[in-house]
CSV table of C-alpha atoms in Angstrom, one decimal:
chain,number,residue,atom,x,y,z
A,29,MET,CA,60.6,90.5,87.3
A,30,LEU,CA,59.4,90.7,83.7
A,31,ILE,CA,57.3,93.8,83.1
A,32,ILE,CA,55.7,94.0,79.6
A,33,SER,CA,52.4,95.6,79.0
A,34,GLN,CA,49.6,93.6,77.3
A,35,ASN,CA,49.7,96.0,74.3
A,36,GLN,CA,53.5,95.4,74.0
A,37,MET,CA,53.0,91.7,74.2
A,38,GLN,CA,50.4,91.8,71.5
A,39,ASP,CA,52.7,93.9,69.3
A,40,ILE,CA,55.6,91.4,69.9
A,41,THR,CA,53.6,88.3,68.9
A,42,LYS,CA,51.7,90.0,66.1
A,43,TYR,CA,54.7,90.6,63.8
A,44,PRO,CA,57.8,88.5,62.9
A,45,ASN,CA,60.5,90.2,64.9
A,46,LYS,CA,64.2,89.6,64.8
A,47,VAL,CA,67.3,90.5,66.9
A,48,LEU,CA,70.9,89.8,66.1
A,49,LEU,CA,73.2,89.0,69.1
A,50,ILE,CA,76.9,89.4,68.4
A,51,GLN,CA,80.0,88.7,70.4
A,52,PRO,CA,83.1,88.7,68.2
A,53,LEU,CA,86.5,87.2,68.9
A,54,GLY,CA,88.1,90.6,68.9
A,55,THR,CA,91.9,90.4,69.3
A,56,LEU,CA,92.0,87.1,71.2
A,57,TYR,CA,93.3,85.4,68.0
A,58,LYS,CA,96.6,87.2,68.8
A,59,THR,CA,96.9,85.3,72.1
A,60,ASN,CA,100.5,84.6,72.9
A,61,GLY,CA,102.2,81.2,72.7
A,62,PHE,CA,102.1,80.6,76.4
A,63,VAL,CA,98.3,80.4,76.7
A,64,ARG,CA,96.2,77.6,75.4
A,65,THR,CA,92.6,78.9,75.7
A,66,ALA,CA,89.3,77.2,75.9
A,67,ASN,CA,86.7,77.4,73.1
A,68,LEU,CA,83.4,77.5,74.8
A,69,GLU,CA,79.8,78.4,74.0
A,70,PRO,CA,78.7,82.1,74.2
A,71,LEU,CA,76.7,81.6,77.4
A,72,ALA,CA,75.6,85.2,78.0
A,73,LEU,CA,74.1,85.5,74.5
A,74,GLU,CA,72.4,82.1,74.9
A,75,TYR,CA,70.7,83.4,78.1
A,76,ILE,CA,69.6,86.5,76.2
A,77,GLN,CA,68.3,84.4,73.3
A,78,SER,CA,66.2,82.3,75.6
A,79,ALA,CA,64.9,85.5,77.4
A,80,LEU,CA,63.9,87.0,74.0
A,81,GLU,CA,62.3,83.8,72.9
A,82,GLN,CA,60.2,83.8,76.1
A,83,VAL,CA,58.5,87.0,74.8
A,84,GLY,CA,58.1,85.9,71.2
A,85,VAL,CA,61.2,87.5,69.7
A,86,SER,CA,63.5,85.4,67.5
A,87,SER,CA,67.2,86.0,67.4
A,88,THR,CA,70.4,84.8,65.7
A,89,ILE,CA,73.8,84.5,67.5
A,90,TYR,CA,77.1,85.4,65.8
A,91,TYR,CA,80.2,84.8,67.9
A,92,GLY,CA,83.9,84.2,67.5
A,93,LEU,CA,85.3,85.0,64.0
A,94,ILE,CA,82.4,86.8,62.3
A,95,ASP,CA,81.6,86.2,58.7
A,96,GLU,CA,80.7,89.8,57.9
A,97,GLU,CA,79.2,89.1,54.5
A,98,THR,CA,76.7,86.7,56.0
A,99,LEU,CA,76.0,89.0,58.9
A,100,LEU,CA,75.4,92.0,56.7
A,101,ASN,CA,73.0,90.1,54.5
A,102,GLU,CA,71.0,89.0,57.5
A,103,VAL,CA,70.9,92.6,58.8
A,104,LEU,CA,68.9,93.5,55.7
A,105,GLU,CA,66.0,91.3,56.7
A,106,GLU,CA,62.8,93.3,57.0
A,107,SER,CA,61.9,92.1,60.4
A,108,LEU,CA,65.1,93.1,62.1
A,109,ILE,CA,64.5,95.3,65.2
A,110,ALA,CA,67.9,95.6,66.8
A,111,VAL,CA,71.5,94.4,66.7
A,112,CYS,CA,72.9,93.7,70.2
A,113,PHE,CA,76.7,93.5,70.9
A,114,SER,CA,78.1,91.8,73.9
A,115,VAL,CA,81.4,93.7,74.4
A,116,TYR,CA,84.6,93.1,76.3
A,117,THR,CA,87.2,95.9,76.3
A,118,TYR,CA,89.4,94.2,73.7
A,119,GLN,CA,86.4,93.8,71.3
A,120,TYR,CA,85.2,97.4,71.7
A,121,SER,CA,86.8,99.0,68.6
A,122,TYR,CA,85.8,96.1,66.3
A,123,CYS,CA,82.2,96.2,67.6
A,124,LEU,CA,82.1,99.9,66.8
A,125,GLN,CA,83.5,99.3,63.3
A,126,LEU,CA,80.9,96.6,62.7
A,127,ALA,CA,78.1,98.8,64.0
A,128,SER,CA,79.3,101.6,61.7
A,129,LYS,CA,79.2,99.2,58.7
A,130,ILE,CA,75.6,98.2,59.5
A,131,LYS,CA,74.5,101.8,59.8
A,132,SER,CA,76.3,102.8,56.6
A,133,LEU,CA,74.7,99.9,54.7
A,134,PHE,CA,71.2,101.1,55.6
A,135,LYS,CA,72.1,104.7,54.9
A,136,ASN,CA,73.4,103.9,51.4
A,137,LEU,CA,70.1,102.0,50.8
A,138,GLY,CA,68.0,104.9,52.1
A,139,LYS,CA,66.6,102.7,54.9
A,140,LYS,CA,66.2,103.2,58.6
A,141,PRO,CA,68.8,101.1,60.4
A,142,PRO,CA,68.1,98.7,63.2
A,143,VAL,CA,68.8,100.0,66.7
A,144,ILE,CA,72.4,99.3,67.8
A,145,ILE,CA,72.6,98.2,71.4
A,146,PHE,CA,75.9,97.6,73.4
A,147,GLY,CA,76.0,95.6,76.6
A,148,GLY,CA,78.5,93.5,78.6
A,149,TYR,CA,81.5,94.3,80.8
A,150,HIS,CA,82.9,97.3,78.9
A,151,PRO,CA,79.7,99.2,78.3
A,152,SER,CA,78.6,98.5,81.9
A,153,ALA,CA,81.8,100.0,83.1
A,154,ALA,CA,81.7,103.1,80.8
A,155,PRO,CA,78.1,103.5,79.7
A,156,LYS,CA,78.3,107.3,79.0
A,157,GLU,CA,81.5,107.0,77.0
A,158,VAL,CA,80.1,104.2,74.9
A,159,VAL,CA,76.7,105.7,74.2
A,160,GLU,CA,78.4,109.0,73.1
A,161,ASN,CA,79.5,107.1,70.0
A,162,LYS,CA,77.4,107.9,67.0
A,163,GLU,CA,77.4,104.1,66.2
A,164,VAL,CA,75.7,103.2,69.5
A,165,ASP,CA,72.0,104.0,70.2
A,166,ILE,CA,71.5,102.3,73.6
A,167,VAL,CA,73.7,100.8,76.3
A,168,VAL,CA,72.5,98.1,78.6
A,169,LYS,CA,74.3,98.4,82.0
A,170,GLY,CA,74.4,95.2,84.0
A,171,GLU,CA,72.5,92.0,83.4
A,172,GLY,CA,70.6,92.0,80.1
A,173,GLU,CA,67.8,89.4,80.1
A,174,PHE,CA,65.0,91.4,81.6
A,175,THR,CA,66.3,94.7,80.3
A,176,LEU,CA,66.3,93.5,76.7
A,177,GLN,CA,62.9,91.8,77.1
A,178,GLU,CA,61.4,95.2,78.1
A,179,LEU,CA,63.6,97.2,75.7
A,180,ILE,CA,62.8,95.2,72.6
A,181,GLY,CA,59.1,95.2,73.5
A,182,ALA,CA,59.3,99.0,73.7
A,183,LEU,CA,61.1,99.3,70.4
A,184,ILE,CA,58.6,97.1,68.6
A,185,SER,CA,55.6,99.0,70.0
A,186,ASN,CA,57.4,102.4,69.7
A,187,SER,CA,56.9,103.0,73.4
A,188,CYS,CA,58.8,105.4,75.6
A,189,LEU,CA,62.1,104.2,77.0
A,190,SER,CA,62.2,106.3,80.1
A,191,ASP,CA,60.8,103.7,82.4
A,192,ILE,CA,63.2,100.9,81.4
A,193,ARG,CA,65.7,100.4,84.1
A,194,GLY,CA,69.3,99.7,83.3
A,195,ILE,CA,69.8,101.6,80.1
A,196,TRP,CA,71.5,104.7,78.7
A,197,TYR,CA,70.3,106.1,75.4
A,198,LYS,CA,70.0,109.2,73.2
A,199,ASP,CA,66.6,110.9,73.0
A,200,SER,CA,65.2,112.4,69.8
A,201,LEU,CA,67.4,115.5,70.2
A,202,GLY,CA,70.6,113.5,70.8
A,203,LYS,CA,70.7,114.2,74.5
A,204,ILE,CA,72.1,111.3,76.6
A,205,ILE,CA,69.6,109.9,79.1
A,206,GLU,CA,70.6,107.7,82.1
A,207,ASN,CA,67.7,105.7,83.4
A,208,LYS,CA,67.4,104.3,86.9
A,209,PRO,CA,69.7,101.3,87.4
A,210,ARG,CA,68.4,97.7,87.4
A,211,ASP,CA,69.2,95.5,90.3
A,212,ILE,CA,70.6,92.0,89.6
A,213,CYS,CA,68.2,89.2,89.3
A,214,GLN,CA,67.9,87.9,92.9
A,215,ASN,CA,66.4,84.6,91.8
A,216,PRO,CA,68.2,83.3,88.7
A,217,ASP,CA,66.1,80.2,88.8
A,218,MET,CA,63.3,82.2,87.2
A,219,LEU,CA,65.4,82.7,84.0
A,220,PRO,CA,64.9,80.3,81.2
A,221,LEU,CA,67.8,78.0,80.5
A,222,PRO,CA,70.3,79.1,77.8
A,223,LYS,CA,69.4,78.4,74.2
A,224,ARG,CA,71.9,75.8,73.2
A,225,LYS,CA,72.7,74.3,69.8
A,226,ARG,CA,74.4,70.9,69.2
A,227,GLU,CA,76.8,72.3,66.6
A,228,VAL,CA,78.1,75.0,69.0
A,229,LEU,CA,78.6,72.5,71.9
A,230,SER,CA,80.2,69.9,69.6
A,231,ASN,CA,82.9,72.5,68.6
A,232,ALA,CA,83.6,73.4,72.3
A,233,ARG,CA,86.9,72.3,73.8
A,234,GLN,CA,88.9,72.9,77.0
A,235,HIS,CA,92.3,72.9,75.5
A,236,GLN,CA,94.3,73.1,78.7
A,237,ILE,CA,94.9,70.3,81.1
A,238,ALA,CA,91.5,68.7,81.7
A,239,TYR,CA,89.8,65.4,82.3
A,240,PRO,CA,88.5,64.1,79.9
A,241,ALA,CA,91.4,65.2,77.7
A,242,PRO,CA,90.5,67.4,74.7
A,243,SER,CA,90.4,64.4,72.3
A,244,GLN,CA,87.8,62.7,74.5
A,245,GLN,CA,85.6,65.6,75.3
A,246,LYS,CA,82.0,65.7,74.2
A,247,ASN,CA,79.9,68.8,73.8
A,248,ILE,CA,81.4,70.8,76.7
A,249,ALA,CA,79.0,73.3,78.2
A,250,GLN,CA,79.1,76.2,80.7
A,251,VAL,CA,76.7,76.2,83.7
A,252,LEU,CA,76.2,79.0,86.2
A,253,TYR,CA,75.6,78.3,89.9
A,254,SER,CA,76.0,82.0,91.0
A,255,ARG,CA,76.1,85.4,89.4
A,256,GLY,CA,78.3,88.2,90.8
A,257,CYS,CA,81.0,88.6,93.4
A,258,PRO,CA,81.2,90.5,96.7
A,259,TYR,CA,84.9,91.3,96.3
A,260,ALA,CA,86.3,94.1,94.3
A,261,CYS,CA,89.8,93.0,93.4
A,262,VAL,CA,91.7,96.0,91.9
A,263,PHE,CA,92.1,94.2,88.5
A,264,CYS,CA,88.4,93.0,88.2
A,265,SER,CA,85.6,95.0,86.7
A,266,SER,CA,82.8,92.7,87.8
A,267,VAL,CA,81.5,95.4,90.2
A,268,SER,CA,80.3,97.3,87.1
A,269,VAL,CA,77.8,94.5,86.3
A,270,TRP,CA,76.9,93.1,89.7
A,271,ASN,CA,77.7,95.9,92.1
A,272,LYS,CA,79.4,93.5,94.6
A,273,LYS,CA,76.2,91.4,94.9
A,274,VAL,CA,75.7,87.7,94.4
A,275,ALA,CA,72.6,85.7,93.4
A,276,TRP,CA,72.5,81.9,93.6
A,277,ARG,CA,70.5,79.3,91.7
A,278,SER,CA,69.2,76.3,93.6
A,279,PRO,CA,71.5,73.3,93.5
A,280,GLU,CA,68.6,71.1,92.3
A,281,LYS,CA,68.1,73.4,89.3
A,282,VAL,CA,71.8,73.5,88.5
A,283,VAL,CA,72.1,69.7,88.6
A,284,ASP,CA,68.9,69.4,86.6
A,285,GLU,CA,70.6,71.5,83.8
A,286,ILE,CA,73.7,69.3,84.0
A,287,GLU,CA,71.6,66.2,83.7
A,288,TYR,CA,69.7,67.7,80.8
A,289,LEU,CA,73.0,68.4,79.0
A,290,HIS,CA,74.2,64.9,79.4
A,291,ASN,CA,70.9,63.3,78.3
A,292,GLU,CA,70.3,65.7,75.4
A,293,PHE,CA,73.8,66.3,74.1
A,294,GLY,CA,76.0,63.7,75.7
A,295,THR,CA,78.0,66.3,77.5
A,296,ASN,CA,80.9,64.9,79.6
A,297,LEU,CA,82.6,68.0,80.8
A,298,VAL,CA,81.1,71.2,82.3
A,299,TYR,CA,82.8,74.5,83.2
A,300,PHE,CA,81.4,76.8,85.9
A,301,PRO,CA,82.2,80.4,85.0
A,302,ASP,CA,81.2,81.6,88.5
A,303,LEU,CA,83.6,84.3,89.6
A,304,THR,CA,84.2,82.4,92.9
A,305,PHE,CA,82.6,78.9,92.9
A,306,ASN,CA,83.4,78.3,96.6
A,307,LEU,CA,82.3,81.7,97.9
A,308,ASN,CA,79.6,80.1,100.1
A,309,ARG,CA,80.7,76.8,101.8
A,310,LYS,CA,77.1,75.7,102.4
A,311,LYS,CA,76.2,76.2,98.8
A,312,VAL,CA,79.2,74.2,97.7
A,313,PHE,CA,78.2,71.2,99.8
A,314,GLU,CA,74.5,71.5,98.8
A,315,PHE,CA,75.5,71.3,95.1
A,316,CYS,CA,78.0,68.4,95.7
A,317,ASN,CA,75.4,66.4,97.6
A,318,GLU,CA,72.8,66.8,94.9
A,319,PHE,CA,75.4,66.0,92.2
A,320,ILE,CA,76.5,62.8,94.0
A,321,LYS,CA,72.9,61.8,94.6
A,322,ARG,CA,72.3,61.8,90.8
A,323,ASN,CA,75.4,59.8,90.1
A,324,LEU,CA,76.0,61.7,86.8
A,325,PRO,CA,78.9,60.6,84.5
A,326,ILE,CA,80.0,64.2,84.0
A,327,HIS,CA,83.1,66.0,85.2
A,328,TRP,CA,83.5,69.7,85.9
A,329,TRP,CA,85.9,72.5,86.9
A,330,GLY,CA,85.7,76.1,87.9
A,331,LEU,CA,87.4,79.1,89.6
A,332,PHE,CA,88.1,78.8,93.3
A,333,ARG,CA,89.4,81.1,96.0
A,334,LEU,CA,92.2,79.4,97.9
A,335,ASP,CA,91.4,80.8,101.4
A,336,ARG,CA,87.9,79.3,101.1
A,337,LEU,CA,89.1,75.8,100.5
A,338,ASP,CA,89.6,73.2,103.2
A,339,ASN,CA,90.3,69.5,103.2
A,340,GLU,CA,86.7,68.5,103.9
A,341,MET,CA,85.6,70.6,100.9
A,342,LEU,CA,88.3,69.1,98.7
A,343,TYR,CA,87.2,65.6,99.4
A,344,MET,CA,83.5,66.5,98.7
A,345,LEU,CA,84.5,68.2,95.4
A,346,LYS,CA,86.4,65.1,94.4
A,347,GLU,CA,83.4,62.9,95.2
A,348,ALA,CA,81.2,65.1,93.1
A,349,ASN,CA,83.4,64.7,90.0
A,350,CYS,CA,85.2,68.0,90.2
A,351,VAL,CA,88.4,67.5,88.3
A,352,LYS,CA,90.2,70.8,88.3
A,353,LEU,CA,90.7,73.9,90.5
A,354,SER,CA,91.7,77.2,88.8
A,355,ILE,CA,93.1,79.2,91.7
A,356,GLY,CA,94.1,82.9,91.6
A,357,LEU,CA,97.4,83.5,93.3
A,358,GLU,CA,97.5,86.8,91.5
A,359,SER,CA,100.9,88.3,91.6
A,360,GLU,CA,101.6,88.0,95.2
A,361,ALA,CA,103.3,84.8,96.2
A,362,ASP,CA,103.4,85.9,99.9
A,363,PHE,CA,99.7,87.0,99.9
A,364,SER,CA,100.7,90.3,101.4
A,365,SER,CA,99.7,92.7,98.6
A,366,LYS,CA,96.7,95.1,98.8
A,367,ILE,CA,95.0,93.0,96.2
A,368,LYS,CA,94.6,90.3,98.8
A,369,ASP,CA,92.3,92.3,101.1
A,370,ASN,CA,90.4,90.0,103.5
A,371,TYR,CA,92.7,87.0,102.5
A,372,SER,CA,92.8,84.7,105.5
A,373,LEU,CA,95.5,82.1,104.8
A,374,ASN,CA,99.1,81.8,105.8
A,375,LYS,CA,101.7,79.9,103.9
A,376,LEU,CA,101.3,76.6,105.9
A,377,ASP,CA,97.6,76.6,105.3
A,378,TYR,CA,97.7,77.0,101.5
A,379,LYS,CA,100.5,74.5,101.1
A,380,GLU,CA,98.5,71.9,103.0
A,381,ILE,CA,95.4,72.6,101.0
A,382,LEU,CA,97.2,72.3,97.7
A,383,ASN,CA,99.0,69.2,98.7
A,384,THR,CA,95.7,67.6,99.7
A,385,ALA,CA,94.1,68.6,96.3
A,386,ASN,CA,97.1,67.1,94.5
A,387,ASP,CA,97.0,63.9,96.5
A,388,ILE,CA,93.4,63.2,95.7
A,389,GLY,CA,94.0,63.8,92.0
A,390,LEU,CA,92.6,67.3,91.4
A,391,ILE,CA,94.3,69.2,88.6
A,392,ILE,CA,95.6,72.5,90.0
A,393,LYS,CA,96.0,75.5,87.8
A,394,ALA,CA,97.6,78.6,89.3
A,395,LEU,CA,96.7,82.1,87.9
A,396,LEU,CA,99.2,84.8,88.4
A,397,ILE,CA,99.4,88.5,87.4
A,398,ILE,CA,102.7,90.3,86.8
A,399,GLY,CA,103.6,93.8,85.8
A,400,PHE,CA,102.1,95.8,88.7
A,401,PRO,CA,103.9,99.2,89.0
A,402,GLU,CA,105.4,98.1,92.3
A,403,ASP,CA,106.8,94.9,90.8
A,404,THR,CA,110.6,94.6,90.3
A,405,LYS,CA,112.5,92.2,88.1
A,406,GLU,CA,113.8,90.4,91.1
A,407,LYS,CA,110.4,90.0,92.6
A,408,ILE,CA,109.0,88.5,89.3
A,409,LYS,CA,112.0,86.2,88.9
A,410,ASN,CA,111.3,84.9,92.4
A,411,TYR,CA,108.0,83.5,91.3
A,412,ASN,CA,109.9,80.7,89.7
A,413,ASN,CA,111.1,79.5,93.0
A,414,PHE,CA,107.7,80.0,94.6
A,415,LEU,CA,105.9,77.9,92.0
A,416,LYS,CA,108.4,75.1,92.3
A,417,THR,CA,107.5,74.7,96.0
A,418,LEU,CA,103.8,73.9,95.2
A,419,PRO,CA,102.1,70.9,93.6
A,420,ILE,CA,100.8,72.9,90.6
A,421,ASP,CA,100.0,71.3,87.3
A,422,GLU,CA,99.4,74.3,85.0
A,423,ILE,CA,100.1,78.0,85.2
A,424,ARG,CA,98.8,81.1,83.5
A,425,ILE,CA,100.9,84.2,83.7
A,426,SER,CA,99.0,87.3,82.6
A,427,PHE,CA,99.8,91.1,82.7
A,428,ILE,CA,98.0,93.6,84.9
A,429,THR,CA,95.5,95.4,82.8
A,430,PRO,CA,93.5,98.5,84.0
A,431,PHE,CA,90.1,97.8,82.6
A,432,PRO,CA,87.4,100.5,82.8
A,433,GLY,CA,85.4,100.0,86.0
A,434,THR,CA,88.3,98.6,88.0
A,435,LYS,CA,89.8,100.3,91.1
A,436,ILE,CA,93.0,101.0,89.2
A,437,TRP,CA,91.5,102.5,86.1
A,438,ASN,CA,91.8,106.1,87.0
A,439,GLU,CA,95.2,105.8,88.7
A,440,TYR,CA,96.7,103.8,85.8
A,441,THR,CA,95.3,105.9,83.0
A,442,ARG,CA,96.8,109.0,84.7
A,443,LEU,CA,100.2,107.6,85.6
A,444,TYR,CA,101.0,104.5,83.6
A,445,LEU,CA,99.2,104.5,80.2
A,446,PRO,CA,100.3,106.6,77.2
A,447,GLU,CA,98.2,109.5,76.2
A,448,LYS,CA,96.9,107.4,73.3
A,449,PHE,CA,96.5,103.7,74.0
A,450,ASN,CA,94.8,100.9,72.1
A,451,MET,CA,92.2,99.0,74.0
A,452,ASP,CA,92.4,96.2,71.4
A,453,ASN,CA,95.5,95.1,73.4
A,454,PHE,CA,93.5,94.9,76.7
A,455,THR,CA,93.5,91.1,76.6
A,456,THR,CA,95.8,90.6,79.6
A,457,GLU,CA,98.1,88.6,77.3
A,458,GLU,CA,100.5,91.5,76.7
A,459,PRO,CA,101.7,94.4,78.8
A,460,VAL,CA,99.9,97.6,78.2
A,461,ILE,CA,101.1,99.9,81.0
A,462,ASN,CA,104.3,101.9,81.0
A,463,HIS,CA,106.0,100.3,83.9
A,464,PRO,CA,108.2,102.6,85.9
A,465,SER,CA,111.3,100.3,85.9
A,466,ILE,CA,110.6,97.4,83.4
A,467,ASN,CA,110.0,97.9,79.7
A,468,LYS,CA,107.4,95.9,77.8
A,469,ASP,CA,109.9,93.6,76.1
A,470,GLU,CA,111.5,92.8,79.5
A,471,LEU,CA,108.1,91.9,81.0
A,472,VAL,CA,107.3,89.6,78.1
A,473,SER,CA,110.8,88.0,78.6
A,474,LEU,CA,110.1,87.6,82.3
A,475,GLN,CA,106.8,85.9,81.5
A,476,SER,CA,108.5,83.6,79.0
A,477,ASN,CA,111.2,82.6,81.5
A,478,ILE,CA,108.6,81.8,84.2
A,479,VAL,CA,106.7,79.5,81.8
A,480,ASN,CA,109.7,77.8,80.4
A,481,ASP,CA,111.4,77.3,83.8
A,482,PHE,CA,108.2,75.9,85.3
A,483,TYR,CA,107.5,73.3,82.7
A,484,THR,CA,111.1,72.2,82.0
A,485,ASP,CA,112.1,71.8,85.6
A,486,PRO,CA,112.9,68.1,86.3
A,487,LYS,CA,110.9,68.5,89.6
A,488,TYR,CA,107.8,69.3,87.6
A,489,ILE,CA,108.2,66.3,85.3
A,490,GLU,CA,108.7,64.1,88.3
A,491,HIS,CA,105.6,65.7,89.9
A,492,VAL,CA,103.5,64.8,86.8
A,493,LYS,CA,104.9,61.2,86.7
A,494,ASN,CA,103.9,60.7,90.3
A,495,LYS,CA,100.5,62.1,89.7
A,496,ILE,CA,99.8,59.9,86.7
A,497,LYS,CA,101.1,56.9,88.7
A,498,ALA,CA,98.6,57.6,91.4
A,499,HIS,CA,95.8,58.6,89.1
A,500,SER,CA,96.3,56.8,85.8
A,501,TYR,CA,93.2,58.3,84.2
A,502,LEU,CA,95.0,61.7,84.0
A,503,ARG,CA,97.7,60.3,81.6
A,504,ASN,CA,96.1,61.6,78.4
A,505,SER,CA,95.2,64.9,80.0
A,506,PHE,CA,98.8,65.7,80.6
A,507,LEU,CA,100.3,64.1,77.5
A,508,GLU,CA,97.9,66.1,75.2
A,509,TYR,CA,98.9,69.3,76.9
A,510,PHE,CA,102.5,68.4,76.6
A,511,GLU,CA,102.0,68.1,72.8
A,512,PHE,CA,100.9,71.7,72.8
A,513,LEU,CA,104.0,72.7,74.8
A,514,ILE,CA,106.2,70.7,72.4
A,515,ASN,CA,104.7,72.5,69.4
A,516,LYS,CA,105.4,75.8,71.1
A,517,GLY,CA,109.0,74.9,71.6
A,518,ILE,CA,108.7,74.8,75.4
A,519,LEU,CA,109.2,71.0,75.9
A,520,ASN,CA,111.4,68.6,74.0
A,521,ALA,CA,109.6,65.7,72.4
A,522,ASN,CA,112.3,63.1,73.0
A,523,TYR,CA,112.6,64.2,76.7
A,524,ILE,CA,108.8,63.7,77.2
A,525,ALA,CA,108.9,60.4,75.3
A,526,SER,CA,111.7,59.1,77.5
A,527,ASN,CA,109.8,60.0,80.7
A,528,PHE,CA,106.3,58.9,79.7
A,529,ASN,CA,106.8,55.9,77.4
């Protein structure tokens, strides 16, 4: 619930106030050749922008590759109150460097700098360590909309910060203060919709296998149905933000937003960044029924948990224009690892579910993690055979990465990380731990072999041909992805042409 005093509100609306919201690309531009990423809107910052606008504060978003000259010029605007950074671990050092440049700029001009605020996954997982940096004044832990509304209001009116939940900050003597935590927003419907811009959506693309194919996509957007996750997988730091809690929007509001995106921007593809879209079966069916009722010409995809899928749900998803399932198989092909706590599927179940999804034309993407300390070369090599038994269309092989806030952080930093390590590399796209039996070059080679063997296997090509034959609308979706694989030297152009002429 928004709590801003009448005096604060008067101060906010009386003066022109400005906040900069920044989420840099960080080191993702170094993404390896086996991953074709999506280019999507900065949804979290768009939510923050709308929340600030609700209380009369204007803001500008900088995301992706930052034009530092333009940014530093805007920083000098007289009305600037704060600069807020949304920070993933791999962006952390760059954000500190940029914050330092901002403070140095003002120091050299003899001016008081804007307040530097860090939020997002990394600061939420390690708030004390982050706020200890001289470049950082305040850390927002957890969701940021209501916290920043109150915080910016307090900064404008020069009010005390001690009652603002969800922040860590330095007092006038430099002492670090931890305020009471803020619970997650239990009713996300009360939040204003993200502040979207046509030029941002028009540049968005899902570059992987998708329908519509990238060349036919229009103004892709992200839409949230739920926030949070009740699980605490050892490799995931979401517990730092949501504390294993989940809050849902109403299906009507979600479909309202999708309908607005189509009517206002012509959006034809939507991504749900929910951590587990099918966490609640009843919620899935409520959304699908509402979507079907509206008969919207929009397709969508999201992240799904395999043991919460069933045939009835798959048919409902298909009818509601879902086109793709991204499913975490993690690193355990036999589902026996400790990371699969509470997993309730056996091999026969998941094969039946994946076969049904394939038969009805859903694109299936498998997400696997390799490089756990207990992994062996033989075990990783066996993933090739495992993947070939399943009707999978696309794979992503990432490396286990001990992010701050995860269950493995303390153990891995003690046992498997060098004394000095570079968090810029914490993208999951390269190995960062010192594996007890496999060196980093060998891990990269194992990843390369899995990817090459998967896509070049004649059984995979035959699988795709059969899928296109049964669902002809997917032809461009696969062929455009094959162009990417050809450019990366994974597939042979003549071989693809001979099979898909």
